[in-house]
Each structure stands twice: as structure tokens, then as C-alpha cells.
Tab-separated table of C-alpha atoms in Angstrom:
chain	number	residue	atom	x	y	z
A	1	MET	CA	3.684	-1.071	11.610
A	2	ARG	CA	6.956	-2.910	12.066
A	3	SER	CA	9.014	-3.445	8.962
A	4	PHE	CA	11.614	-6.142	8.379
A	5	ARG	CA	14.259	-6.356	5.688
A	6	TRP	CA	14.996	-9.740	4.240
A	7	ALA	CA	16.399	-11.328	1.107
A	8	LEU	CA	13.851	-12.557	-1.424
A	9	ILE	CA	14.789	-16.216	-1.945
A	10	MET	CA	12.515	-18.828	-3.477
A	11	VAL	CA	12.941	-22.032	-1.483
A	12	ALA	CA	11.318	-25.414	-1.353
A	13	LEU	CA	9.784	-25.527	2.106
A	14	VAL	CA	8.668	-28.925	3.363
A	15	VAL	CA	6.590	-29.726	6.449
A	16	PHE	CA	6.941	-33.115	8.115
A	17	GLY	CA	4.859	-34.905	10.698
A	18	VAL	CA	5.772	-35.010	14.371
A	19	GLY	CA	7.623	-38.295	14.145
A	20	CYS	CA	9.722	-37.374	11.085
A	21	PHE	CA	12.009	-34.692	12.526
A	22	SER	CA	15.654	-35.288	11.621
A	23	ASP	CA	18.853	-33.484	12.515
A	24	ARG	CA	18.201	-30.552	10.228
A	25	GLY	CA	15.501	-27.924	9.776
A	26	ILE	CA	13.332	-26.303	12.400
A	27	ALA	CA	10.591	-27.418	14.758
A	28	ILE	CA	7.961	-24.816	15.662
A	29	GLU	CA	6.239	-25.875	18.861
A	30	ILE	CA	3.016	-24.026	19.713
A	31	ASP	CA	1.654	-24.268	23.262
A	32	VAL	CA	-2.102	-23.601	23.133
A	33	GLY	CA	-2.207	-22.660	26.838
A	34	ALA	CA	-5.703	-22.020	28.187
A	35	THR	CA	-7.233	-21.049	24.827
A	36	GLY	CA	-9.094	-24.351	24.408
A	37	ALA	CA	-7.728	-24.841	20.884
A	38	THR	CA	-7.690	-28.430	19.623
A	39	SER	CA	-5.839	-27.696	16.385
A	40	VAL	CA	-3.436	-25.078	15.054
A	41	GLU	CA	-2.911	-23.686	11.563
A	42	LEU	CA	0.449	-22.155	10.662
A	43	TYR	CA	0.530	-19.414	8.027
A	44	VAL	CA	3.961	-18.668	6.580
A	45	GLY	CA	4.501	-15.283	4.944
A	46	ASN	CA	7.249	-15.690	2.351
A	47	ARG	CA	7.464	-12.101	1.102
A	48	ARG	CA	6.021	-8.674	1.725
A	49	CYS	CA	3.471	-7.272	-0.694
A	50	THR	CA	4.965	-4.325	-2.584
A	51	ASP	CA	3.154	-2.023	-5.016
A	52	PRO	CA	2.085	-2.480	-7.655
A	53	GLY	CA	0.380	-5.545	-6.257
A	54	GLU	CA	-1.069	-8.345	-8.349
A	55	GLN	CA	-4.578	-8.194	-9.852
A	56	GLY	CA	-4.705	-4.425	-9.332
A	57	PHE	CA	-4.390	-4.842	-5.561
A	58	ARG	CA	-2.898	-1.897	-3.656
A	59	CYS	CA	-0.576	-3.148	-0.937
A	60	ASP	CA	-0.990	0.036	1.098
A	61	GLY	CA	-4.771	0.080	0.697
A	62	GLY	CA	-5.525	-2.559	3.307
A	63	ILE	CA	-7.942	-5.491	3.123
A	64	ALA	CA	-11.630	-5.741	4.034
A	65	PRO	CA	-12.365	-9.238	5.433
A	66	PRO	CA	-15.877	-10.743	5.342
A	67	SER	CA	-18.551	-8.720	7.192
A	68	ILE	CA	-16.235	-5.700	7.482
A	69	ALA	CA	-16.957	-2.932	4.975
A	70	ALA	CA	-13.886	-0.815	5.668
A	71	HIS	CA	-10.412	-1.655	4.419
A	72	LEU	CA	-8.183	-2.349	7.421
A	73	ASP	CA	-4.672	-0.943	7.114
A	74	GLY	CA	-1.827	-3.325	7.822
A	75	ASP	CA	1.233	-5.130	6.534
A	76	VAL	CA	0.307	-7.608	3.803
A	77	TRP	CA	2.444	-10.716	3.341
A	78	TYR	CA	2.205	-13.243	0.503
A	79	ARG	CA	2.502	-16.960	1.071
A	80	ASP	CA	3.735	-19.399	-1.557
A	81	ASP	CA	1.884	-22.444	-0.252
A	82	VAL	CA	-1.644	-23.154	-1.441
A	83	ALA	CA	-2.897	-23.848	2.074
A	84	PRO	CA	-1.675	-23.191	5.617
A	85	TYR	CA	-0.046	-25.996	7.577
A	86	PHE	CA	-2.295	-27.899	9.984
A	87	ALA	CA	-1.519	-29.801	13.186
A	88	VAL	CA	-3.691	-31.432	15.837
A	89	VAL	CA	-2.986	-30.502	19.450
A	90	SER	CA	-1.462	-33.283	21.532
A	91	GLY	CA	-0.479	-32.819	25.149
A	92	GLY	CA	-1.374	-29.135	24.920
A	93	LYS	CA	0.990	-28.527	22.018
A	94	ALA	CA	0.987	-28.538	18.219
A	95	THR	CA	4.289	-29.046	16.426
A	96	PHE	CA	5.364	-28.193	12.876
A	97	ARG	CA	8.598	-29.509	11.324
A	98	LEU	CA	9.977	-27.362	8.513
A	99	GLN	CA	12.878	-28.106	6.186
A	100	ALA	CA	14.245	-26.126	3.258
A	101	ASP	CA	16.680	-26.892	0.455
A	102	MET	CA	18.688	-23.775	1.299
A	103	VAL	CA	19.052	-21.501	4.307
A	104	THR	CA	16.339	-18.868	4.350
A	105	THR	CA	14.647	-16.498	6.749
A	106	LEU	CA	10.876	-16.374	6.790
A	107	PRO	CA	9.844	-12.792	7.617
A	108	ILE	CA	6.669	-13.802	9.433
A	109	ALA	CA	4.698	-16.845	10.544
A	110	ILE	CA	1.316	-16.713	12.277
A	111	ALA	CA	-0.085	-19.611	14.301
A	112	VAL	CA	-3.857	-19.648	14.818
A	113	GLY	CA	-5.513	-21.995	17.284
A	114	SER	CA	-9.143	-23.090	16.961
A	115	THR	CA	-11.382	-26.111	17.396
A	116	GLY	CA	-11.068	-26.996	13.725
A	117	PRO	CA	-11.185	-25.545	10.203
A	118	GLY	CA	-13.963	-22.996	9.728
A	119	THR	CA	-14.287	-22.207	13.449
A	120	PRO	CA	-13.371	-18.860	15.068
A	121	ALA	CA	-9.808	-18.193	16.147
A	122	LEU	CA	-9.245	-18.752	19.871
A	123	GLY	CA	-5.618	-17.679	20.102
A	124	THR	CA	-2.669	-16.563	18.012
A	125	ALA	CA	1.107	-16.357	18.076
A	126	THR	CA	3.199	-14.256	15.695
A	127	LEU	CA	6.786	-15.238	14.933
A	128	ARG	CA	9.105	-12.965	12.960
A	129	ASP	CA	12.372	-13.550	11.117
A	130	VAL	CA	12.300	-17.329	11.487
A	131	THR	CA	15.473	-18.872	10.045
A	132	VAL	CA	15.214	-22.384	8.640
A	133	PRO	CA	18.696	-24.012	8.760
A	134	VAL	CA	19.998	-26.634	6.352
A	135	ASP	CA	22.898	-28.329	8.139
A	136	ASP	CA	21.583	-28.357	11.700
A	137	ALA	CA	18.331	-28.275	13.649
A	138	ARG	CA	16.667	-25.827	15.999
A	139	ILE	CA	13.438	-25.517	17.955
A	140	VAL	CA	11.271	-22.406	18.220
A	141	ARG	CA	8.609	-22.309	20.916
A	142	ALA	CA	5.662	-19.938	21.249
A	143	GLU	CA	2.449	-19.821	23.252
A	144	LEU	CA	-0.927	-18.806	21.903
A	145	VAL	CA	-2.382	-15.566	23.232
A	146	ALA	CA	-6.163	-15.526	23.555
A	147	SER	CA	-7.725	-13.524	20.727
A	148	GLY	CA	-11.067	-11.869	20.119
A	149	GLU	CA	-13.026	-11.200	16.958
A	150	VAL	CA	-11.715	-8.709	14.403
A	151	ARG	CA	-14.023	-5.716	14.033
A	152	PRO	CA	-13.657	-2.220	12.542
A	153	SER	CA	-13.616	-0.399	15.901
A	154	THR	CA	-10.506	0.549	17.866
A	155	ASP	CA	-9.601	-0.974	21.222
A	156	SER	CA	-7.946	0.978	24.030
A	157	ALA	CA	-7.049	-2.202	25.923
A	158	THR	CA	-4.011	-4.391	25.322
A	159	THR	CA	-5.533	-7.281	23.422
A	160	ASP	CA	-5.254	-9.442	20.305
A	161	ARG	CA	-7.805	-10.075	17.582
A	162	ALA	CA	-7.729	-12.577	14.733
A	163	MET	CA	-9.809	-13.802	11.810
A	164	VAL	CA	-9.395	-16.639	9.316
A	165	TRP	CA	-11.587	-16.913	6.222
A	166	ASN	CA	-11.542	-19.480	3.423
A	167	GLN	CA	-11.523	-19.054	-0.317
A	168	ARG	CA	-14.960	-19.864	-1.695
A	169	GLU	CA	-13.768	-22.146	-4.500
A	170	THR	CA	-10.718	-23.567	-2.708
A	171	PRO	CA	-11.795	-24.080	0.924
A	172	ALA	CA	-8.409	-25.530	1.875
A	173	SER	CA	-6.861	-22.153	1.077
A	174	SER	CA	-7.522	-19.242	3.399
A	175	CYS	CA	-6.492	-15.765	4.508
A	176	VAL	CA	-5.594	-14.619	8.016
A	177	VAL	CA	-5.396	-11.261	9.764
A	178	VAL	CA	-4.011	-10.748	13.267
A	179	GLU	CA	-4.187	-7.539	15.299
A	180	HIS	CA	-2.129	-6.582	18.347
A	181	TRP	CA	-3.758	-3.640	20.187
A	182	THR	CA	-1.925	-1.474	22.742
A	183	ASN	CA	-3.442	1.751	24.104
A	184	GLY	CA	-5.526	2.335	20.998
A	185	GLU	CA	-2.641	1.643	18.574
A	186	VAL	CA	-2.744	-1.436	16.372
A	187	GLU	CA	-0.124	-3.581	14.699
A	188	ARG	CA	-1.925	-5.571	12.008
A	189	ASP	CA	-0.619	-8.298	9.688
A	190	PHE	CA	-2.284	-10.188	6.842
A	191	ILE	CA	-0.966	-13.377	5.241
A	192	VAL	CA	-2.761	-14.050	1.956
A	193	PRO	CA	-2.330	-15.803	-1.401
A	194	PRO	CA	-0.871	-13.382	-3.967
A	195	ASP	CA	-3.424	-14.179	-6.673
A	196	ASP	CA	-6.451	-13.593	-4.412
A	197	PRO	CA	-5.552	-11.386	-1.430
A	198	ASP	CA	-9.170	-11.077	-0.276
A	199	CYS	CA	-9.853	-14.836	-0.607
A	200	ASP	CA	-13.189	-14.436	-2.400
A	201	SER	CA	-12.292	-16.496	-5.520
A	202	VAL	CA	-13.462	-13.710	-7.862
A	203	LYS	CA	-11.455	-13.552	-11.084
A	204	GLU	CA	-12.512	-10.111	-12.376
A	205	GLU	CA	-12.380	-8.050	-9.189
A	206	CYS	CA	-14.134	-4.727	-8.654
A	207	ASP	CA	-12.211	-4.337	-5.418
A	208	PRO	CA	-9.349	-6.850	-5.137
A	209	GLY	CA	-8.816	-5.883	-1.495
A	210	ALA	CA	-12.352	-6.575	-0.232
A	211	TYR	CA	-14.119	-9.901	0.231
A	212	LEU	CA	-16.991	-9.807	-2.303
A	213	GLY	CA	-16.391	-6.080	-2.408
A	214	SER	CA	-17.843	-3.239	-4.408
A	215	ARG	CA	-16.568	0.011	-5.814
A	216	LEU	CA	-18.155	3.256	-6.922
A	217	ASN	CA	-16.657	4.470	-10.163
A	218	ASP	CA	-17.306	7.708	-12.046
A	219	ARG	CA	-19.659	10.179	-10.407
A	220	CYS	CA	-22.867	11.231	-12.114
A	221	LEU	CA	-25.919	13.401	-11.393
A	222	ILE	CA	-29.514	12.323	-10.898
A	223	LYS	CA	-32.118	14.918	-11.783
A	224	PRO	CA	-35.296	15.230	-9.700
A	225	PRO	CA	-38.484	13.987	-11.405
A	226	ASN	CA	-40.104	16.468	-13.790
A	227	ASP	CA	-43.085	16.935	-11.487
A	228	ALA	CA	-40.951	17.407	-8.358
A	229	THR	CA	-40.540	21.187	-8.187
A	230	HIS	CA	-38.743	20.907	-4.856
A	231	GLY	CA	-36.655	17.822	-5.534
A	232	ALA	CA	-32.951	17.967	-4.843
A	233	CYS	CA	-30.223	17.353	-7.392
A	234	ARG	CA	-28.506	14.185	-6.211
A	235	LEU	CA	-25.013	12.845	-6.643
A	236	GLY	CA	-24.790	9.313	-7.988
A	237	ALA	CA	-22.130	6.893	-9.120
A	238	PHE	CA	-21.650	3.980	-11.448
A	239	GLY	CA	-21.153	0.894	-9.356
A	240	CYS	CA	-19.320	-2.379	-9.591
A	241	THR	CA	-19.681	-5.405	-7.331
A	242	ASP	CA	-17.599	-8.567	-7.255
A	243	GLU	CA	-20.728	-10.699	-7.574
A	244	ARG	CA	-22.430	-8.791	-10.433
A	245	GLY	CA	-19.629	-6.911	-12.154
A	246	PRO	CA	-19.850	-3.338	-13.519
A	247	ARG	CA	-23.212	-1.628	-13.858
A	248	ASP	CA	-24.052	0.938	-16.544
A	249	MET	CA	-26.692	2.696	-14.469
A	250	CYS	CA	-26.164	5.819	-12.360
A	251	MET	CA	-26.959	4.701	-8.819
A	252	ARG	CA	-28.043	7.281	-6.274
A	253	LEU	CA	-25.739	7.723	-3.327
A	254	PRO	CA	-27.461	7.894	0.083
A	255	ARG	CA	-28.495	11.512	0.721
A	256	VAL	CA	-25.706	13.326	-1.131
A	257	CYS	CA	-26.953	16.547	-2.755
A	258	VAL	CA	-25.535	19.350	-4.883
A	259	PRO	CA	-26.981	22.738	-5.914
A	260	LYS	CA	-30.148	22.216	-7.926
A	261	ALA	CA	-28.760	24.332	-10.771
A	262	PHE	CA	-26.135	21.657	-11.429
A	263	CYS	CA	-28.854	19.348	-12.720
A	264	ASP	CA	-29.643	21.907	-15.437
A	265	CYS	CA	-26.333	21.039	-17.066
A	266	PRO	CA	-26.731	18.788	-20.109
A	267	LEU	CA	-25.658	15.295	-19.131
A	268	THR	CA	-23.486	13.043	-21.249
A	269	PRO	CA	-24.681	9.496	-22.007
A	270	SER	CA	-22.822	8.521	-18.833
A	271	ALA	CA	-24.904	11.055	-16.835
A	272	GLN	CA	-21.861	13.235	-16.219
A	273	PRO	CA	-22.123	17.018	-16.551
A	274	SER	CA	-19.321	18.880	-18.287
A	275	ASP	CA	-16.770	20.596	-16.067
A	276	GLU	CA	-17.356	23.825	-17.987
A	277	CYS	CA	-21.066	23.801	-17.181
A	278	LEU	CA	-20.429	23.107	-13.501
A	279	GLU	CA	-18.027	26.044	-13.348
A	280	MET	CA	-20.497	28.310	-15.128
A	281	LYS	CA	-23.203	27.395	-12.620
A	282	ALA	CA	-20.866	27.879	-9.655
A	283	SER	CA	-19.782	31.282	-10.956
A	284	GLY	CA	-23.298	32.604	-10.396
A	285	ALA	CA	-23.399	34.152	-13.863
A	286	LEU	CA	-26.658	32.433	-14.799
A	287	ASP	CA	-28.266	31.186	-11.598
A	288	GLU	CA	-28.547	31.944	-7.933
A	289	VAL	CA	-26.343	29.200	-6.539
A	290	SER	CA	-25.280	28.612	-2.957
A	291	ARG	CA	-21.521	29.024	-2.796
A	292	ILE	CA	-18.575	30.430	-0.882
A	293	VAL	CA	-16.643	33.186	-2.656
A	294	CYS	CA	-13.075	33.748	-1.436
A	295	THR	CA	-10.600	36.430	-2.472
A	296	VAL	CA	-6.911	35.530	-2.243
A	297	ARG	CA	-4.300	38.232	-2.794
A	298	LEU	CA	-1.065	37.621	-4.679
A	299	ASP	CA	2.235	39.427	-4.169
A	300	PRO	CA	3.384	40.751	-7.587
A	301	GLY	CA	6.826	41.484	-6.197
A	302	ASN	CA	7.357	37.876	-5.099
A	303	SER	CA	6.548	35.707	-8.132
A	304	LEU	CA	2.794	35.905	-7.494
A	305	ARG	CA	3.055	34.089	-4.194
A	306	ALA	CA	-0.184	33.931	-2.251
A	307	CYS	CA	-0.413	36.110	0.827
A	308	LYS	CA	-0.775	33.837	3.846
A	309	ASP	CA	-3.927	34.611	5.792
A	310	LYS	CA	-7.221	33.082	6.868
A	311	SER	CA	-10.840	34.089	6.524
A	312	ASP	CA	-13.269	35.068	9.214
A	313	PRO	CA	-15.392	32.124	10.451
A	314	ILE	CA	-17.991	31.132	7.854
A	315	ASP	CA	-21.515	30.725	9.229
A	316	LEU	CA	-24.037	28.684	7.251
A	317	GLY	CA	-26.940	30.134	9.191
A	318	GLY	CA	-28.124	26.819	10.600
A	319	LEU	CA	-29.053	25.443	7.172
A	320	LEU	CA	-27.500	22.105	8.145
A	321	GLY	CA	-28.634	22.189	11.769
A	322	ASN	CA	-26.483	22.474	14.839
A	323	ASP	CA	-26.204	18.849	15.944
A	324	GLY	CA	-22.786	17.943	14.654
A	325	CYS	CA	-20.733	18.066	11.501
A	326	LYS	CA	-17.683	16.119	10.404
A	327	GLN	CA	-14.503	17.836	9.258
A	328	PRO	CA	-15.331	19.658	5.987
A	329	GLU	CA	-13.250	18.592	2.991
A	330	MET	CA	-12.589	19.986	-0.482
A	331	SER	CA	-12.086	18.760	-4.014
A	332	LEU	CA	-11.832	20.487	-7.354
A	333	LEU	CA	-15.091	21.092	-9.198
A	334	ARG	CA	-14.585	18.265	-11.648
A	335	ALA	CA	-16.891	15.335	-12.265
A	336	ASP	CA	-13.997	12.924	-11.709
A	337	GLU	CA	-12.806	14.694	-8.526
A	338	LEU	CA	-16.003	14.752	-6.467
A	339	ALA	CA	-15.250	11.387	-4.867
A	340	PHE	CA	-11.854	12.386	-3.478
A	341	PRO	CA	-12.149	15.325	-1.073
A	342	THR	CA	-9.391	16.222	1.377
A	343	ARG	CA	-8.979	18.762	4.136
A	344	SER	CA	-6.573	20.838	2.025
A	345	ARG	CA	-6.494	21.269	-1.732
A	346	ASN	CA	-4.290	22.990	-4.275
A	347	PHE	CA	-6.081	25.574	-6.401
A	348	GLY	CA	-3.933	26.633	-9.343
A	349	GLY	CA	-0.731	26.402	-7.315
A	350	VAL	CA	-2.091	27.833	-4.056
A	351	ASP	CA	-2.801	25.505	-1.130
A	352	LEU	CA	-6.009	26.174	0.819
A	353	GLU	CA	-7.105	24.365	3.985
A	354	LEU	CA	-10.366	24.148	5.941
A	355	ILE	CA	-9.833	24.599	9.687
A	356	ASN	CA	-11.753	25.347	12.903
A	357	LYS	CA	-14.896	23.377	12.038
A	358	THR	CA	-18.001	23.804	14.206
A	359	ASP	CA	-20.962	21.540	14.974
A	360	ALA	CA	-23.085	23.726	12.687
A	361	CYS	CA	-20.735	22.993	9.753
A	362	GLY	CA	-18.989	26.336	10.068
A	363	PHE	CA	-15.321	26.586	9.166
A	364	VAL	CA	-12.419	28.893	8.334
A	365	VAL	CA	-10.571	28.931	4.997
A	366	GLN	CA	-6.821	29.332	5.375
A	367	VAL	CA	-4.155	30.112	2.762
A	368	ASN	CA	-1.145	27.942	3.563
A	369	SER	CA	1.353	28.548	0.783
A	370	GLY	CA	1.914	28.501	-2.936
A	371	ARG	CA	2.389	30.574	-6.048
A	372	ARG	CA	-0.193	31.212	-8.714
A	373	GLU	CA	0.874	28.968	-11.593
A	374	ILE	CA	-1.886	29.692	-14.089
A	375	MET	CA	-2.100	32.776	-16.292
A	376	LEU	CA	-4.083	35.623	-14.839
A	377	ASP	CA	-6.530	35.486	-17.730
A	378	ARG	CA	-8.168	32.827	-15.557
A	379	PRO	CA	-8.706	34.768	-12.332
A	380	GLU	CA	-10.921	32.146	-10.675
A	381	GLU	CA	-10.588	28.536	-9.604
A	382	PHE	CA	-13.548	26.365	-8.651
A	383	GLY	CA	-13.927	23.688	-6.021
A	384	ILE	CA	-16.522	21.911	-3.926
A	385	ILE	CA	-16.735	21.639	-0.136
A	386	ARG	CA	-18.140	18.430	1.318
A	387	LEU	CA	-20.303	19.124	4.387
A	388	ASP	CA	-21.146	15.857	6.116
A	389	THR	CA	-23.678	15.566	8.933
A	390	ASP	CA	-25.112	12.422	10.494
A	391	ASP	CA	-28.053	12.272	8.060
A	392	ARG	CA	-26.980	14.047	4.848
A	393	VAL	CA	-24.094	15.310	2.777
A	394	VAL	CA	-24.159	18.628	0.921
A	395	LEU	CA	-21.580	19.598	-1.700
A	396	LEU	CA	-21.175	23.385	-1.567
A	397	PRO	CA	-19.238	25.161	-4.355
A	398	ILE	CA	-16.300	27.402	-3.483
A	399	VAL	CA	-15.024	30.067	-5.873
A	400	VAL	CA	-11.434	31.246	-5.320
A	401	ARG	CA	-10.662	34.618	-6.894
A	402	PHE	CA	-7.046	35.728	-7.210
A	403	VAL	CA	-6.206	39.425	-7.238
A	404	LEU	CA	-2.905	41.293	-7.277
A	405	ASP	CA	-2.063	42.991	-4.009
A	406	SER	CA	-1.594	46.724	-4.570
A	407	GLY	CA	0.008	47.477	-1.225
A	408	ILE	CA	3.308	49.295	-1.839
A	409	PRO	CA	5.894	49.033	-0.389
A	410	SER	CA	4.553	46.395	2.032
A	411	GLN	CA	2.855	43.748	-0.093
A	412	CYS	CA	0.669	41.257	1.813
A	413	ALA	CA	0.307	43.667	4.723
A	414	GLY	CA	-2.950	43.753	6.666
A	415	THR	CA	-6.017	41.768	5.665
A	416	THR	CA	-5.260	39.829	2.510
A	417	MET	CA	-8.104	37.327	2.316
A	418	SER	CA	-11.862	37.262	2.620
A	419	CYS	CA	-14.540	34.598	2.175
A	420	THR	CA	-18.224	35.416	1.813
A	421	PRO	CA	-21.035	32.849	1.948
A	422	GLN	CA	-23.708	33.420	-0.692
A	423	LEU	CA	-26.455	31.005	0.278
A	424	ALA	CA	-29.729	30.228	-1.474
A	425	ALA	CA	-31.771	29.044	1.479
A	426	ASP	CA	-34.577	27.724	-0.756
A	427	ASP	CA	-32.328	25.244	-2.581
A	428	PRO	CA	-33.650	21.752	-1.709
A	429	MET	CA	-30.086	20.503	-1.368
A	430	TRP	CA	-29.983	21.767	2.234
A	431	ALA	CA	-32.696	19.296	3.224
A	432	CYS	CA	-31.303	16.722	0.783
A	433	ALA	CA	-34.761	15.194	0.509
A	434	PRO	CA	-35.576	12.697	-2.231
């Protein structure tokens, strides 16, 4: 995304009609071209959103407009005016006259052409670093570029997309997003009101960056029914929606399963198992649990630094089929960590990464770097690997065992790491059936 530096100055910006232009200020003349627009709205971004945003909004987290579930990354700009400026097209052009009580530079202004409020955008023009003079006058001209509908997919063509949506309780106020696509790369800008960046008029937001959005909070476990001897242990979450607010019920996530033994852990009133119980189950001390056990060697002559190496390819024996698997990811084996997996993860000071994934959900575990930071009276660290296919998600425990390398004088020589799959093929989590 482009970034622009500008001074933050609060100014009184005034817009005049076509016949009121004097010898000071700026005229922005928008040629609608062949877009068919009969009116133009001008959105002025007065300042860039910087974290921490208002109302718990994350400026770098993007915004999800109506009918789009995913947050779209982009530059977010706040406008000071309650509503955008509006002008009717005359002679193929719409003109806006702006005056200010002191010289200022507006970092961004977006013109959107349509056939009237509430109708789809037909064309857009983006102006940057627009200076509004005080003692003289100037004219800025731009032509609308035809725009398509904003959608979550990428576009390899060179094209523009735009969307305008109104606040529910203040229809005159609205949000706008404009995308400029070039060879699959996008430059995206939002101009929004600072007190409601998703324009849904919700006061107590579950997701302040999504129009009537929702959010999954703490993770929980859902036990199979007592009479379901083959039921899978399912991962759930406490939910919150903008329309209904928080919910105190553990809601089942679509086809996300964990080892059945995890559901033997006593659950708190919030349906969360203790981290200690999860680790005990993953250790295999009490139950036969599907897991990956890795041994990572440490160099005692080099501050317990991990020996860099990688495992042999791990084969899951077709338990998740062979039709495609997304990149496996890891998190720590903590109830509050299960929702945030990443490709690499730090285990007690040592960074591990999952590489070389296969369609059958195979992978290789690689030691990247790090030094063991935790006392050796805790020789194991526990994590979870997220294996995601088209129709199910399985969370497979990983146990990382640290041992001192005894190779003298050449520590870390030869094979220094191994990972062994220990799989319980009869665990219903592999089918992830209800």
C-alpha cells in the first residue's frame, strides 16, 4: 500500500455549490466519462487510522464490508464530516468547491459515481495529497474509471472495484472502499467515520471491523453424547455477534476434531479443559493418543542452542485421505492458543517450522534456531498441529522432547532430530463425524 506523510491539522472545510466559487479554495471537477453516472459522492479522508484505533478497531486488521465475510486489508482513512459531499452531474461533470480556514493538505479524496444514493458504484477516481489554499484558487480535474463490484477474490487483470454502504441508523453517512488491481496486486483504501468504521451502527461491537460481524472467543470442547461410543471430541467456541451480543454457550465449530481422550478432561464451567490435563493426555502417560513425538538435540557447549536439522517426512498413512491438504500450522497446547496457529512456533525458546506439505497432509518438522530457555526439569513442550482438508480439520498433538547432545568434540554432528508419528487409527477424530 502507498503511504503518505502529512501534518495532522484540524480545519473547517466548507463545500459550496457550483455557482458560489470565489477567488480562493479549490474546485474538484470530476468527469464521469462513459460510466453512466448521474451523480457523484466525494469522500474526504482527513487522517490515517493509526493503532490503537477507536472502539477497539485494529487499523491493520482490515474491514469486512456487507456480504463479505473476510476482512480486506487496506489503508483506512478517517473522515471528519458526517456525510460525503454530493453533486449532480451536469454536462458530463460534477464539481465540488472546497474552502478551508487555513492551508491544509488532504491526504486522500475518493470520488464515486453512481445513479444515486444506495445504487452500485459505476466509477471511481482517487486523488491524493490535495492542497486546499486560502489566499488563491486552484482547480483539480479527474475522470472516473469504470469500477466493478468488490468481492473477496483476487483479480489478475488491471481493473478497479468499489463499494459504498450506508450506516443503518444514519443513512446519510456511509463508508467507501476502492480497489486498484494490477497483475494480481491490490492497492485498497477505505474512508470511514472514526466512531463506526464498519458503518453498521452497532454500539457494543463484537467485531468493530466487520459489518454486522461476529467473533469466536475462548475455545471450548464438546463431548460426544453418552450413548455415542464412536463420537468425536469436537472443538467449539464461545461466540459473539453484533446483532445478538455475547453468548454463554459453547458452539460447535464446523467439523473440527481433537483426540477423543481430550474430552475426558474435566471441563470448567466455561467448558474449557485445563492445560495440565491436555498435556497429560498428549504425553501418552494415561491414554493411547494420536500424536507426533519429536526429539530435538541441544548443544551443551553452546548455551543449549538447538541443533539445526529437519525430520524425515511424516506420513499419516492416508488417515485424512489423499485429495488435498492446506499448509499445516501449529500452536501451543493451550486452551487459549488453539485459535491462533501459524506455520512456525516457538517451543520453550526453540523455533520449529512445518515445511514440505503433501496432499495427504504429510509434512516435515524443521528446527530453525533458538536456545532452550526453560529449565531442563521440564524436558518436553506440547503443541497442536492443525491439519485442514476440504471437509474437516483435525488437531494433532505434537510432543517436543529436548535432549543434550553427547557428541564430543563435534556437538550437533550427524542426525540431530527425529519425529515419529504415533497414530491411533480408531480415534473418531480422523473421520471427524458428528
